[in-house]
């Protein structure tokens, strides 16, 4: 038998709070998911149920920083190396040569890339490997990558740049050999870390896409905004795309996830391919 999802004033207020802070929509169909993700917190405070936990959280009766922890738990951080591979082909075959063409002898042009919902860094480091490979093939340019995410836990993981074998299955073997180091540290057994030369080019920071201004350059060559718009309502999607478009240089490229191409409607962008948009 179908049961209607649990709705109470605390749950409704919690949903509104998460939406206003993160842009993430939590429709009634996600009640079970929220309960599952908050279970650890309910247990940590030895509370009887989610309802009591939410009442305390919303009433400010839990320690400082609890809301931060909750936001971390609510975000979905699924990612992988070379996810949606055609974007990395486009980076190698179209964007890198285009930037290299801006270089002058002795003055390599700098390609700026922003991974705007970076999760634990696989997207940003995949891009770094692709760009380093383009340089090895003789394209003359320099590059700098910024990865940002709302989840502080993910930002810390991305900075650590340590990945388990199960996460490395989508990395081509030659890139695995060139850009990952396995560690002798027993706590890192079975894991591999991105080499320092690549880590130096990729910085990560905590950033909320709901903010009205971002401390990010306004001449970025390519922004990865992938698998994040799906969590936002239509008005939020539009605002985020518009704000990010303001950080692209003319001719710069915005990449969205394959489930998200239909939501990009901005007069500042023209569609080049289904998920690839160029600043006009
Ligand atoms: C599903 S992951 C996508 C990761 C990567 N872009 C990819 O496609 O593999 C979505 C990420 O967006 C982050 N996120 C959610 N809301 C956000 C917001 N308001 N501002 C910045 N990041 C946010 C989450 O923490 C999560 O790590």
PDB file of C-alpha atoms and ligand atoms in Angstrom:
ATOM      1  CA  UNK A   1       0.000   0.000   0.000  1.00  0.00           C
ATOM      2  CA  UNK A   2       1.297   3.514  -0.756  1.00  0.00           C
ATOM      3  CA  UNK A   3       1.734   5.741   2.266  1.00  0.00           C
ATOM      4  CA  UNK A   4       1.901   9.508   1.949  1.00  0.00           C
ATOM      5  CA  UNK A   5       5.273  10.982   2.973  1.00  0.00           C
ATOM      6  CA  UNK A   6       5.603  12.270   6.532  1.00  0.00           C
ATOM      7  CA  UNK A   7       5.137  16.063   6.689  1.00  0.00           C
ATOM      8  CA  UNK A   8       5.376  18.010   9.889  1.00  0.00           C
ATOM      9  CA  UNK A   9       6.080  21.692  10.637  1.00  0.00           C
ATOM     10  CA  UNK A  10       9.699  20.845  11.547  1.00  0.00           C
ATOM     11  CA  UNK A  11      10.269  18.957   8.321  1.00  0.00           C
ATOM     12  CA  UNK A  12       8.694  21.768   6.292  1.00  0.00           C
ATOM     13  CA  UNK A  13      10.830  24.395   8.013  1.00  0.00           C
ATOM     14  CA  UNK A  14      13.931  22.230   7.584  1.00  0.00           C
ATOM     15  CA  UNK A  15      13.203  21.838   3.862  1.00  0.00           C
ATOM     16  CA  UNK A  16      12.772  25.628   3.502  1.00  0.00           C
ATOM     17  CA  UNK A  17      15.990  26.282   5.411  1.00  0.00           C
ATOM     18  CA  UNK A  18      18.032  23.866   3.274  1.00  0.00           C
ATOM     19  CA  UNK A  19      16.534  25.363   0.143  1.00  0.00           C
ATOM     20  CA  UNK A  20      17.353  28.928   1.143  1.00  0.00           C
ATOM     21  CA  UNK A  21      20.914  28.063   2.237  1.00  0.00           C
ATOM     22  CA  UNK A  22      21.934  25.656  -0.520  1.00  0.00           C
ATOM     23  CA  UNK A  23      19.397  25.901  -3.353  1.00  0.00           C
ATOM     24  CA  UNK A  24      18.796  22.170  -2.991  1.00  0.00           C
ATOM     25  CA  UNK A  25      15.132  21.200  -3.356  1.00  0.00           C
ATOM     26  CA  UNK A  26      13.936  18.486  -1.001  1.00  0.00           C
ATOM     27  CA  UNK A  27      10.497  17.454  -2.275  1.00  0.00           C
ATOM     28  CA  UNK A  28       8.333  15.196  -0.058  1.00  0.00           C
ATOM     29  CA  UNK A  29       9.575  12.200  -2.074  1.00  0.00           C
ATOM     30  CA  UNK A  30      13.007  12.709  -0.454  1.00  0.00           C
ATOM     31  CA  UNK A  31      11.766  12.324   3.136  1.00  0.00           C
ATOM     32  CA  UNK A  32      13.165   8.792   3.407  1.00  0.00           C
ATOM     33  CA  UNK A  33      16.514   9.846   2.014  1.00  0.00           C
ATOM     34  CA  UNK A  34      16.726  12.700   4.535  1.00  0.00           C
ATOM     35  CA  UNK A  35      15.856  10.353   7.384  1.00  0.00           C
ATOM     36  CA  UNK A  36      18.563   7.928   6.308  1.00  0.00           C
ATOM     37  CA  UNK A  37      21.201  10.624   6.030  1.00  0.00           C
ATOM     38  CA  UNK A  38      20.318  12.221   9.371  1.00  0.00           C
ATOM     39  CA  UNK A  39      20.113   8.917  11.268  1.00  0.00           C
ATOM     40  CA  UNK A  40      23.760   9.168  12.386  1.00  0.00           C
ATOM     41  CA  UNK A  41      23.105  12.610  13.874  1.00  0.00           C
ATOM     42  CA  UNK A  42      19.974  11.420  15.693  1.00  0.00           C
ATOM     43  CA  UNK A  43      22.055   8.597  17.202  1.00  0.00           C
ATOM     44  CA  UNK A  44      25.008  10.914  17.970  1.00  0.00           C
ATOM     45  CA  UNK A  45      22.757  13.094  20.164  1.00  0.00           C
ATOM     46  CA  UNK A  46      20.915  10.050  21.590  1.00  0.00           C
ATOM     47  CA  UNK A  47      17.582  11.460  20.420  1.00  0.00           C
ATOM     48  CA  UNK A  48      14.479   9.300  19.891  1.00  0.00           C
ATOM     49  CA  UNK A  49      13.760  10.261  16.269  1.00  0.00           C
ATOM     50  CA  UNK A  50      14.425  12.622  13.346  1.00  0.00           C
ATOM     51  CA  UNK A  51      11.516  14.812  14.338  1.00  0.00           C
ATOM     52  CA  UNK A  52      13.056  15.602  17.746  1.00  0.00           C
ATOM     53  CA  UNK A  53      16.441  16.136  16.113  1.00  0.00           C
ATOM     54  CA  UNK A  54      14.984  18.651  13.628  1.00  0.00           C
ATOM     55  CA  UNK A  55      13.115  20.457  16.397  1.00  0.00           C
ATOM     56  CA  UNK A  56      16.391  20.885  18.336  1.00  0.00           C
ATOM     57  CA  UNK A  57      18.373  21.848  15.247  1.00  0.00           C
ATOM     58  CA  UNK A  58      15.857  24.489  14.187  1.00  0.00           C
ATOM     59  CA  UNK A  59      15.506  25.746  17.761  1.00  0.00           C
ATOM     60  CA  UNK A  60      19.277  26.350  17.964  1.00  0.00           C
ATOM     61  CA  UNK A  61      19.560  23.757  20.751  1.00  0.00           C
ATOM     62  CA  UNK A  62      22.387  21.783  19.107  1.00  0.00           C
ATOM     63  CA  UNK A  63      26.086  22.775  19.134  1.00  0.00           C
ATOM     64  CA  UNK A  64      27.470  25.392  16.731  1.00  0.00           C
ATOM     65  CA  UNK A  65      28.529  23.786  13.502  1.00  0.00           C
ATOM     66  CA  UNK A  66      25.723  21.212  13.502  1.00  0.00           C
ATOM     67  CA  UNK A  67      23.983  22.910  10.584  1.00  0.00           C
ATOM     68  CA  UNK A  68      27.236  22.734   8.609  1.00  0.00           C
ATOM     69  CA  UNK A  69      27.396  18.991   9.312  1.00  0.00           C
ATOM     70  CA  UNK A  70      23.795  18.571   8.191  1.00  0.00           C
ATOM     71  CA  UNK A  71      24.407  20.454   4.948  1.00  0.00           C
ATOM     72  CA  UNK A  72      27.371  18.155   4.285  1.00  0.00           C
ATOM     73  CA  UNK A  73      25.104  15.140   4.821  1.00  0.00           C
ATOM     74  CA  UNK A  74      22.324  16.461   2.600  1.00  0.00           C
ATOM     75  CA  UNK A  75      24.554  17.046  -0.426  1.00  0.00           C
ATOM     76  CA  UNK A  76      24.896  14.201  -2.923  1.00  0.00           C
ATOM     77  CA  UNK A  77      28.569  13.949  -3.834  1.00  0.00           C
ATOM     78  CA  UNK A  78      28.597  11.217  -6.478  1.00  0.00           C
ATOM     79  CA  UNK A  79      31.407  11.774  -8.960  1.00  0.00           C
ATOM     80  CA  UNK A  80      34.093   9.857 -10.848  1.00  0.00           C
ATOM     81  CA  UNK A  81      37.221  10.415 -12.912  1.00  0.00           C
ATOM     82  CA  UNK A  82      36.495  11.187 -16.579  1.00  0.00           C
ATOM     83  CA  UNK A  83      32.727  11.171 -15.976  1.00  0.00           C
ATOM     84  CA  UNK A  84      30.927  12.141 -19.200  1.00  0.00           C
ATOM     85  CA  UNK A  85      34.098  11.618 -21.213  1.00  0.00           C
ATOM     86  CA  UNK A  86      33.132  13.701 -24.258  1.00  0.00           C
ATOM     87  CA  UNK A  87      33.662  16.883 -22.186  1.00  0.00           C
ATOM     88  CA  UNK A  88      37.279  15.906 -21.598  1.00  0.00           C
ATOM     89  CA  UNK A  89      37.697  15.183 -25.331  1.00  0.00           C
ATOM     90  CA  UNK A  90      36.331  18.684 -26.041  1.00  0.00           C
ATOM     91  CA  UNK A  91      38.771  20.148 -23.512  1.00  0.00           C
ATOM     92  CA  UNK A  92      41.713  18.387 -25.198  1.00  0.00           C
ATOM     93  CA  UNK A  93      40.678  18.837 -28.818  1.00  0.00           C
ATOM     94  CA  UNK A  94      39.001  22.251 -28.885  1.00  0.00           C
ATOM     95  CA  UNK A  95      39.649  24.334 -25.764  1.00  0.00           C
ATOM     96  CA  UNK A  96      43.355  23.571 -25.165  1.00  0.00           C
ATOM     97  CA  UNK A  97      44.432  24.324 -28.792  1.00  0.00           C
ATOM     98  CA  UNK A  98      42.278  27.486 -28.746  1.00  0.00           C
ATOM     99  CA  UNK A  99      44.049  28.761 -25.629  1.00  0.00           C
ATOM    100  CA  UNK A 100      47.462  27.694 -26.964  1.00  0.00           C
ATOM    101  CA  UNK A 101      46.769  29.882 -30.015  1.00  0.00           C
ATOM    102  CA  UNK A 102      46.736  32.904 -27.649  1.00  0.00           C
ATOM    103  CA  UNK A 103      50.329  32.174 -26.547  1.00  0.00           C
ATOM    104  CA  UNK A 104      53.218  34.321 -27.758  1.00  0.00           C
ATOM    105  CA  UNK A 105      56.867  33.128 -27.857  1.00  0.00           C
ATOM    106  CA  UNK A 106      58.070  33.038 -24.260  1.00  0.00           C
ATOM    107  CA  UNK A 107      54.622  34.047 -22.971  1.00  0.00           C
ATOM    108  CA  UNK A 108      52.346  31.028 -22.723  1.00  0.00           C
ATOM    109  CA  UNK A 109      48.636  31.877 -22.405  1.00  0.00           C
ATOM    110  CA  UNK A 110      47.033  30.721 -19.168  1.00  0.00           C
ATOM    111  CA  UNK A 111      43.939  28.518 -19.396  1.00  0.00           C
ATOM    112  CA  UNK A 112      41.682  29.054 -16.366  1.00  0.00           C
ATOM    113  CA  UNK A 113      39.261  26.265 -15.498  1.00  0.00           C
ATOM    114  CA  UNK A 114      36.647  26.262 -12.727  1.00  0.00           C
ATOM    115  CA  UNK A 115      35.027  23.066 -11.484  1.00  0.00           C
ATOM    116  CA  UNK A 116      32.063  24.714  -9.749  1.00  0.00           C
ATOM    117  CA  UNK A 117      30.592  21.694  -7.949  1.00  0.00           C
ATOM    118  CA  UNK A 118      33.829  19.804  -7.573  1.00  0.00           C
ATOM    119  CA  UNK A 119      32.834  17.209  -4.973  1.00  0.00           C
ATOM    120  CA  UNK A 120      35.977  15.266  -4.001  1.00  0.00           C
ATOM    121  CA  UNK A 121      38.029  16.543  -6.925  1.00  0.00           C
ATOM    122  CA  UNK A 122      37.838  13.809  -9.567  1.00  0.00           C
ATOM    123  CA  UNK A 123      36.472  16.269 -12.165  1.00  0.00           C
ATOM    124  CA  UNK A 124      39.161  18.906 -11.546  1.00  0.00           C
ATOM    125  CA  UNK A 125      42.021  16.371 -11.535  1.00  0.00           C
ATOM    126  CA  UNK A 126      40.668  14.656 -14.684  1.00  0.00           C
ATOM    127  CA  UNK A 127      40.792  18.071 -16.384  1.00  0.00           C
ATOM    128  CA  UNK A 128      44.324  18.640 -15.036  1.00  0.00           C
ATOM    129  CA  UNK A 129      45.507  15.315 -16.505  1.00  0.00           C
ATOM    130  CA  UNK A 130      43.937  16.125 -19.880  1.00  0.00           C
ATOM    131  CA  UNK A 131      45.534  19.591 -19.973  1.00  0.00           C
ATOM    132  CA  UNK A 132      48.936  18.284 -18.906  1.00  0.00           C
ATOM    133  CA  UNK A 133      48.696  15.669 -21.667  1.00  0.00           C
ATOM    134  CA  UNK A 134      47.880  18.414 -24.208  1.00  0.00           C
ATOM    135  CA  UNK A 135      51.026  20.251 -23.091  1.00  0.00           C
ATOM    136  CA  UNK A 136      53.057  17.051 -23.468  1.00  0.00           C
ATOM    137  CA  UNK A 137      51.751  16.771 -27.032  1.00  0.00           C
ATOM    138  CA  UNK A 138      53.274  20.192 -27.727  1.00  0.00           C
ATOM    139  CA  UNK A 139      50.451  22.687 -27.146  1.00  0.00           C
ATOM    140  CA  UNK A 140      52.106  25.695 -25.567  1.00  0.00           C
ATOM    141  CA  UNK A 141      49.993  27.027 -22.693  1.00  0.00           C
ATOM    142  CA  UNK A 142      49.876  27.151 -18.939  1.00  0.00           C
ATOM    143  CA  UNK A 143      46.851  26.294 -16.798  1.00  0.00           C
ATOM    144  CA  UNK A 144      45.305  26.851 -13.391  1.00  0.00           C
ATOM    145  CA  UNK A 145      42.284  25.007 -12.010  1.00  0.00           C
ATOM    146  CA  UNK A 146      39.922  26.051  -9.232  1.00  0.00           C
ATOM    147  CA  UNK A 147      37.579  23.481  -7.673  1.00  0.00           C
ATOM    148  CA  UNK A 148      34.804  24.697  -5.365  1.00  0.00           C
ATOM    149  CA  UNK A 149      32.095  22.928  -3.418  1.00  0.00           C
ATOM    150  CA  UNK A 150      29.576  23.663  -0.707  1.00  0.00           C
ATOM    151  CA  UNK A 151      30.663  20.634   1.293  1.00  0.00           C
ATOM    152  CA  UNK A 152      33.727  21.333   3.435  1.00  0.00           C
ATOM    153  CA  UNK A 153      34.190  17.563   3.835  1.00  0.00           C
ATOM    154  CA  UNK A 154      34.468  17.208   0.046  1.00  0.00           C
ATOM    155  CA  UNK A 155      36.841  20.171  -0.241  1.00  0.00           C
ATOM    156  CA  UNK A 156      39.138  18.551   2.327  1.00  0.00           C
ATOM    157  CA  UNK A 157      39.066  15.254   0.452  1.00  0.00           C
ATOM    158  CA  UNK A 158      39.801  17.013  -2.831  1.00  0.00           C
ATOM    159  CA  UNK A 159      42.815  18.778  -1.311  1.00  0.00           C
ATOM    160  CA  UNK A 160      44.081  15.456   0.107  1.00  0.00           C
ATOM    161  CA  UNK A 161      43.784  13.986  -3.437  1.00  0.00           C
ATOM    162  CA  UNK A 162      43.878  10.394  -2.179  1.00  0.00           C
ATOM    163  CA  UNK A 163      41.665   7.900  -4.005  1.00  0.00           C
ATOM    164  CA  UNK A 164      40.803   4.227  -3.484  1.00  0.00           C
ATOM    165  CA  UNK A 165      41.345   1.586  -6.166  1.00  0.00           C
ATOM    166  CA  UNK A 166      37.582   1.428  -6.798  1.00  0.00           C
ATOM    167  CA  UNK A 167      37.648   5.126  -7.780  1.00  0.00           C
ATOM    168  CA  UNK A 168      40.561   4.657 -10.169  1.00  0.00           C
ATOM    169  CA  UNK A 169      38.913   2.171 -12.525  1.00  0.00           C
ATOM    170  CA  UNK A 170      37.899   4.922 -14.976  1.00  0.00           C
ATOM    171  CA  UNK A 171      41.405   6.406 -15.219  1.00  0.00           C
ATOM    172  CA  UNK A 172      43.246   5.214 -18.378  1.00  0.00           C
ATOM    173  CA  UNK A 173      46.285   3.053 -17.365  1.00  0.00           C
ATOM    174  CA  UNK A 174      48.909   5.410 -18.858  1.00  0.00           C
ATOM    175  CA  UNK A 175      47.462   8.382 -16.939  1.00  0.00           C
ATOM    176  CA  UNK A 176      47.290   6.276 -13.784  1.00  0.00           C
ATOM    177  CA  UNK A 177      51.009   5.546 -14.111  1.00  0.00           C
ATOM    178  CA  UNK A 178      51.924   9.158 -14.875  1.00  0.00           C
ATOM    179  CA  UNK A 179      49.740  11.116 -12.461  1.00  0.00           C
ATOM    180  CA  UNK A 180      49.189   8.920  -9.383  1.00  0.00           C
ATOM    181  CA  UNK A 181      51.585   7.750  -6.681  1.00  0.00           C
ATOM    182  CA  UNK A 182      50.880   4.792  -4.425  1.00  0.00           C
ATOM    183  CA  UNK A 183      51.928   5.440  -0.879  1.00  0.00           C
ATOM    184  CA  UNK A 184      54.112   3.509   1.532  1.00  0.00           C
ATOM    185  CA  UNK A 185      52.077   4.993   4.413  1.00  0.00           C
ATOM    186  CA  UNK A 186      50.097   2.001   5.857  1.00  0.00           C
ATOM    187  CA  UNK A 187      47.017   4.205   6.394  1.00  0.00           C
ATOM    188  CA  UNK A 188      46.940   4.729   2.613  1.00  0.00           C
ATOM    189  CA  UNK A 189      47.230   1.027   1.722  1.00  0.00           C
ATOM    190  CA  UNK A 190      45.524   0.252  -1.574  1.00  0.00           C
ATOM    191  CA  UNK A 191      45.096   3.941  -2.337  1.00  0.00           C
ATOM    192  CA  UNK A 192      46.868   6.339  -4.677  1.00  0.00           C
ATOM    193  CA  UNK A 193      47.536  10.064  -4.548  1.00  0.00           C
ATOM    194  CA  UNK A 194      47.698  12.628  -7.335  1.00  0.00           C
ATOM    195  CA  UNK A 195      51.320  13.627  -8.020  1.00  0.00           C
ATOM    196  CA  UNK A 196      52.487  16.938  -6.472  1.00  0.00           C
ATOM    197  CA  UNK A 197      53.141  18.568  -9.897  1.00  0.00           C
ATOM    198  CA  UNK A 198      49.443  18.240 -10.738  1.00  0.00           C
ATOM    199  CA  UNK A 199      48.206  19.073  -7.233  1.00  0.00           C
ATOM    200  CA  UNK A 200      50.105  22.359  -7.406  1.00  0.00           C
ATOM    201  CA  UNK A 201      47.977  23.473 -10.343  1.00  0.00           C
ATOM    202  CA  UNK A 202      44.617  22.668  -8.726  1.00  0.00           C
ATOM    203  CA  UNK A 203      43.275  24.686  -5.782  1.00  0.00           C
ATOM    204  CA  UNK A 204      40.087  23.910  -3.872  1.00  0.00           C
ATOM    205  CA  UNK A 205      37.844  26.174  -1.822  1.00  0.00           C
ATOM    206  CA  UNK A 206      34.536  26.117  -0.077  1.00  0.00           C
ATOM    207  CA  UNK A 207      31.968  28.103  -2.107  1.00  0.00           C
ATOM    208  CA  UNK A 208      28.182  28.208  -2.129  1.00  0.00           C
ATOM    209  CA  UNK A 209      26.629  28.686  -5.559  1.00  0.00           C
ATOM    210  CA  UNK A 210      23.729  30.453  -3.795  1.00  0.00           C
ATOM    211  CA  UNK A 211      26.007  33.392  -2.961  1.00  0.00           C
ATOM    212  CA  UNK A 212      25.265  36.429  -5.091  1.00  0.00           C
ATOM    213  CA  UNK A 213      28.954  37.138  -5.744  1.00  0.00           C
ATOM    214  CA  UNK A 214      31.881  34.762  -6.110  1.00  0.00           C
ATOM    215  CA  UNK A 215      35.538  35.613  -5.385  1.00  0.00           C
ATOM    216  CA  UNK A 216      36.556  34.124  -8.732  1.00  0.00           C
ATOM    217  CA  UNK A 217      38.200  35.698 -11.796  1.00  0.00           C
ATOM    218  CA  UNK A 218      35.948  36.976 -14.576  1.00  0.00           C
ATOM    219  CA  UNK A 219      38.050  35.694 -17.471  1.00  0.00           C
ATOM    220  CA  UNK A 220      37.664  31.965 -16.938  1.00  0.00           C
ATOM    221  CA  UNK A 221      38.066  29.831 -20.100  1.00  0.00           C
ATOM    222  CA  UNK A 222      35.939  26.887 -19.037  1.00  0.00           C
ATOM    223  CA  UNK A 223      33.486  26.185 -16.245  1.00  0.00           C
ATOM    224  CA  UNK A 224      32.370  22.670 -15.368  1.00  0.00           C
ATOM    225  CA  UNK A 225      28.894  22.975 -13.812  1.00  0.00           C
ATOM    226  CA  UNK A 226      27.906  19.351 -14.007  1.00  0.00           C
ATOM    227  CA  UNK A 227      25.405  17.247 -12.110  1.00  0.00           C
ATOM    228  CA  UNK A 228      24.419  20.034  -9.749  1.00  0.00           C
ATOM    229  CA  UNK A 229      21.640  21.940 -11.543  1.00  0.00           C
ATOM    230  CA  UNK A 230      19.427  18.837 -11.223  1.00  0.00           C
ATOM    231  CA  UNK A 231      19.157  19.527  -7.473  1.00  0.00           C
ATOM    232  CA  UNK A 232      17.901  23.104  -7.945  1.00  0.00           C
ATOM    233  CA  UNK A 233      14.441  24.455  -8.793  1.00  0.00           C
ATOM    234  CA  UNK A 234      13.997  26.205 -12.193  1.00  0.00           C
ATOM    235  CA  UNK A 235      14.475  29.776 -10.878  1.00  0.00           C
ATOM    236  CA  UNK A 236      17.633  28.819  -8.962  1.00  0.00           C
ATOM    237  CA  UNK A 237      19.058  26.974 -11.989  1.00  0.00           C
ATOM    238  CA  UNK A 238      18.599  30.081 -14.104  1.00  0.00           C
ATOM    239  CA  UNK A 239      20.198  32.426 -11.549  1.00  0.00           C
ATOM    240  CA  UNK A 240      23.222  30.148 -11.036  1.00  0.00           C
ATOM    241  CA  UNK A 241      23.835  29.782 -14.779  1.00  0.00           C
ATOM    242  CA  UNK A 242      23.528  33.562 -15.264  1.00  0.00           C
ATOM    243  CA  UNK A 243      25.964  34.308 -12.430  1.00  0.00           C
ATOM    244  CA  UNK A 244      28.505  31.771 -13.637  1.00  0.00           C
ATOM    245  CA  UNK A 245      28.270  33.056 -17.216  1.00  0.00           C
ATOM    246  CA  UNK A 246      29.454  36.391 -15.779  1.00  0.00           C
ATOM    247  CA  UNK A 247      32.772  34.713 -14.857  1.00  0.00           C
ATOM    248  CA  UNK A 248      33.517  33.415 -18.378  1.00  0.00           C
ATOM    249  CA  UNK A 249      35.682  35.340 -20.813  1.00  0.00           C
ATOM    250  CA  UNK A 250      33.981  36.049 -24.175  1.00  0.00           C
ATOM    251  CA  UNK A 251      34.201  32.760 -26.088  1.00  0.00           C
ATOM    252  CA  UNK A 252      34.564  30.844 -22.793  1.00  0.00           C
ATOM    253  CA  UNK A 253      32.786  27.514 -22.386  1.00  0.00           C
ATOM    254  CA  UNK A 254      30.209  26.290 -19.855  1.00  0.00           C
ATOM    255  CA  UNK A 255      29.769  22.522 -19.557  1.00  0.00           C
ATOM    256  CA  UNK A 256      26.687  21.051 -17.892  1.00  0.00           C
ATOM    257  CA  UNK A 257      25.768  17.444 -17.161  1.00  0.00           C
ATOM    258  CA  UNK A 258      24.008  15.348 -19.788  1.00  0.00           C
ATOM    259  CA  UNK A 259      20.802  15.392 -17.754  1.00  0.00           C
ATOM    260  CA  UNK A 260      20.937  19.200 -17.535  1.00  0.00           C
ATOM    261  CA  UNK A 261      21.284  20.591 -21.052  1.00  0.00           C
ATOM    262  CA  UNK A 262      17.637  21.606 -21.322  1.00  0.00           C
ATOM    263  CA  UNK A 263      17.805  23.948 -18.357  1.00  0.00           C
ATOM    264  CA  UNK A 264      20.389  26.369 -19.721  1.00  0.00           C
ATOM    265  CA  UNK A 265      18.615  29.403 -21.112  1.00  0.00           C
ATOM    266  CA  UNK A 266      20.786  32.487 -21.022  1.00  0.00           C
ATOM    267  CA  UNK A 267      21.112  35.312 -23.508  1.00  0.00           C
ATOM    268  CA  UNK A 268      24.831  35.387 -22.653  1.00  0.00           C
ATOM    269  CA  UNK A 269      25.359  31.829 -23.916  1.00  0.00           C
ATOM    270  CA  UNK A 270      24.892  30.020 -27.211  1.00  0.00           C
ATOM    271  CA  UNK A 271      24.598  26.253 -27.420  1.00  0.00           C
ATOM    272  CA  UNK A 272      27.514  24.640 -29.263  1.00  0.00           C
ATOM    273  CA  UNK A 273      26.575  21.008 -28.559  1.00  0.00           C
ATOM    274  CA  UNK A 274      23.821  19.553 -26.373  1.00  0.00           C
ATOM    275  CA  UNK A 275      25.725  20.091 -23.090  1.00  0.00           C
ATOM    276  CA  UNK A 276      28.287  22.671 -24.246  1.00  0.00           C
ATOM    277  CA  UNK A 277      27.569  26.424 -24.168  1.00  0.00           C
ATOM    278  CA  UNK A 278      29.757  29.322 -25.295  1.00  0.00           C
ATOM    279  CA  UNK A 279      29.740  32.856 -23.968  1.00  0.00           C
ATOM    280  CA  UNK A 280      28.835  35.250 -26.741  1.00  0.00           C
TER     281      UNK A 280
HETATM  282  C1  LIG B   1      26.681  15.122  -7.733  1.00  0.00           C
HETATM  283  S1  LIG B   1      28.063  16.100  -7.274  1.00  0.00           S
HETATM  284  C2  LIG B   1      28.713  16.498  -8.866  1.00  0.00           C
HETATM  285  C3  LIG B   1      30.225  16.414  -8.908  1.00  0.00           C
HETATM  286  C4  LIG B   1      30.856  16.672 -10.273  1.00  0.00           C
HETATM  287  N1  LIG B   1      30.528  17.977 -10.793  1.00  0.00           N
HETATM  288  C5  LIG B   1      30.477  15.606 -11.258  1.00  0.00           C
HETATM  289  O1  LIG B   1      29.694  15.853 -12.177  1.00  0.00           O
HETATM  290  O2  LIG B   1      30.944  14.479 -11.107  1.00  0.00           O
HETATM  291  C6  LIG B   1      27.272  17.648  -6.785  1.00  0.00           C
HETATM  292  C7  LIG B   1      28.133  18.484  -5.859  1.00  0.00           C
HETATM  293  O3  LIG B   1      27.518  19.768  -5.750  1.00  0.00           O
HETATM  294  C8  LIG B   1      27.728  20.239  -4.430  1.00  0.00           C
HETATM  295  N2  LIG B   1      26.718  21.278  -4.111  1.00  0.00           N
HETATM  296  C9  LIG B   1      25.418  21.133  -3.777  1.00  0.00           C
HETATM  297  N3  LIG B   1      24.838  22.321  -3.555  1.00  0.00           N
HETATM  298  C10 LIG B   1      25.801  23.262  -3.763  1.00  0.00           C
HETATM  299  C11 LIG B   1      25.834  24.681  -3.678  1.00  0.00           C
HETATM  300  N4  LIG B   1      24.757  25.382  -3.331  1.00  0.00           N
HETATM  301  N5  LIG B   1      27.002  25.307  -3.938  1.00  0.00           N
HETATM  302  C12 LIG B   1      28.114  24.606  -4.281  1.00  0.00           C
HETATM  303  N6  LIG B   1      28.147  23.259  -4.377  1.00  0.00           N
HETATM  304  C13 LIG B   1      27.004  22.594  -4.122  1.00  0.00           C
HETATM  305  C14 LIG B   1      27.604  18.999  -3.562  1.00  0.00           C
HETATM  306  O4  LIG B   1      28.261  19.157  -2.321  1.00  0.00           O
HETATM  307  C15 LIG B   1      28.233  17.928  -4.458  1.00  0.00           C
HETATM  308  O5  LIG B   1      29.573  17.682  -4.116  1.00  0.00           O
END
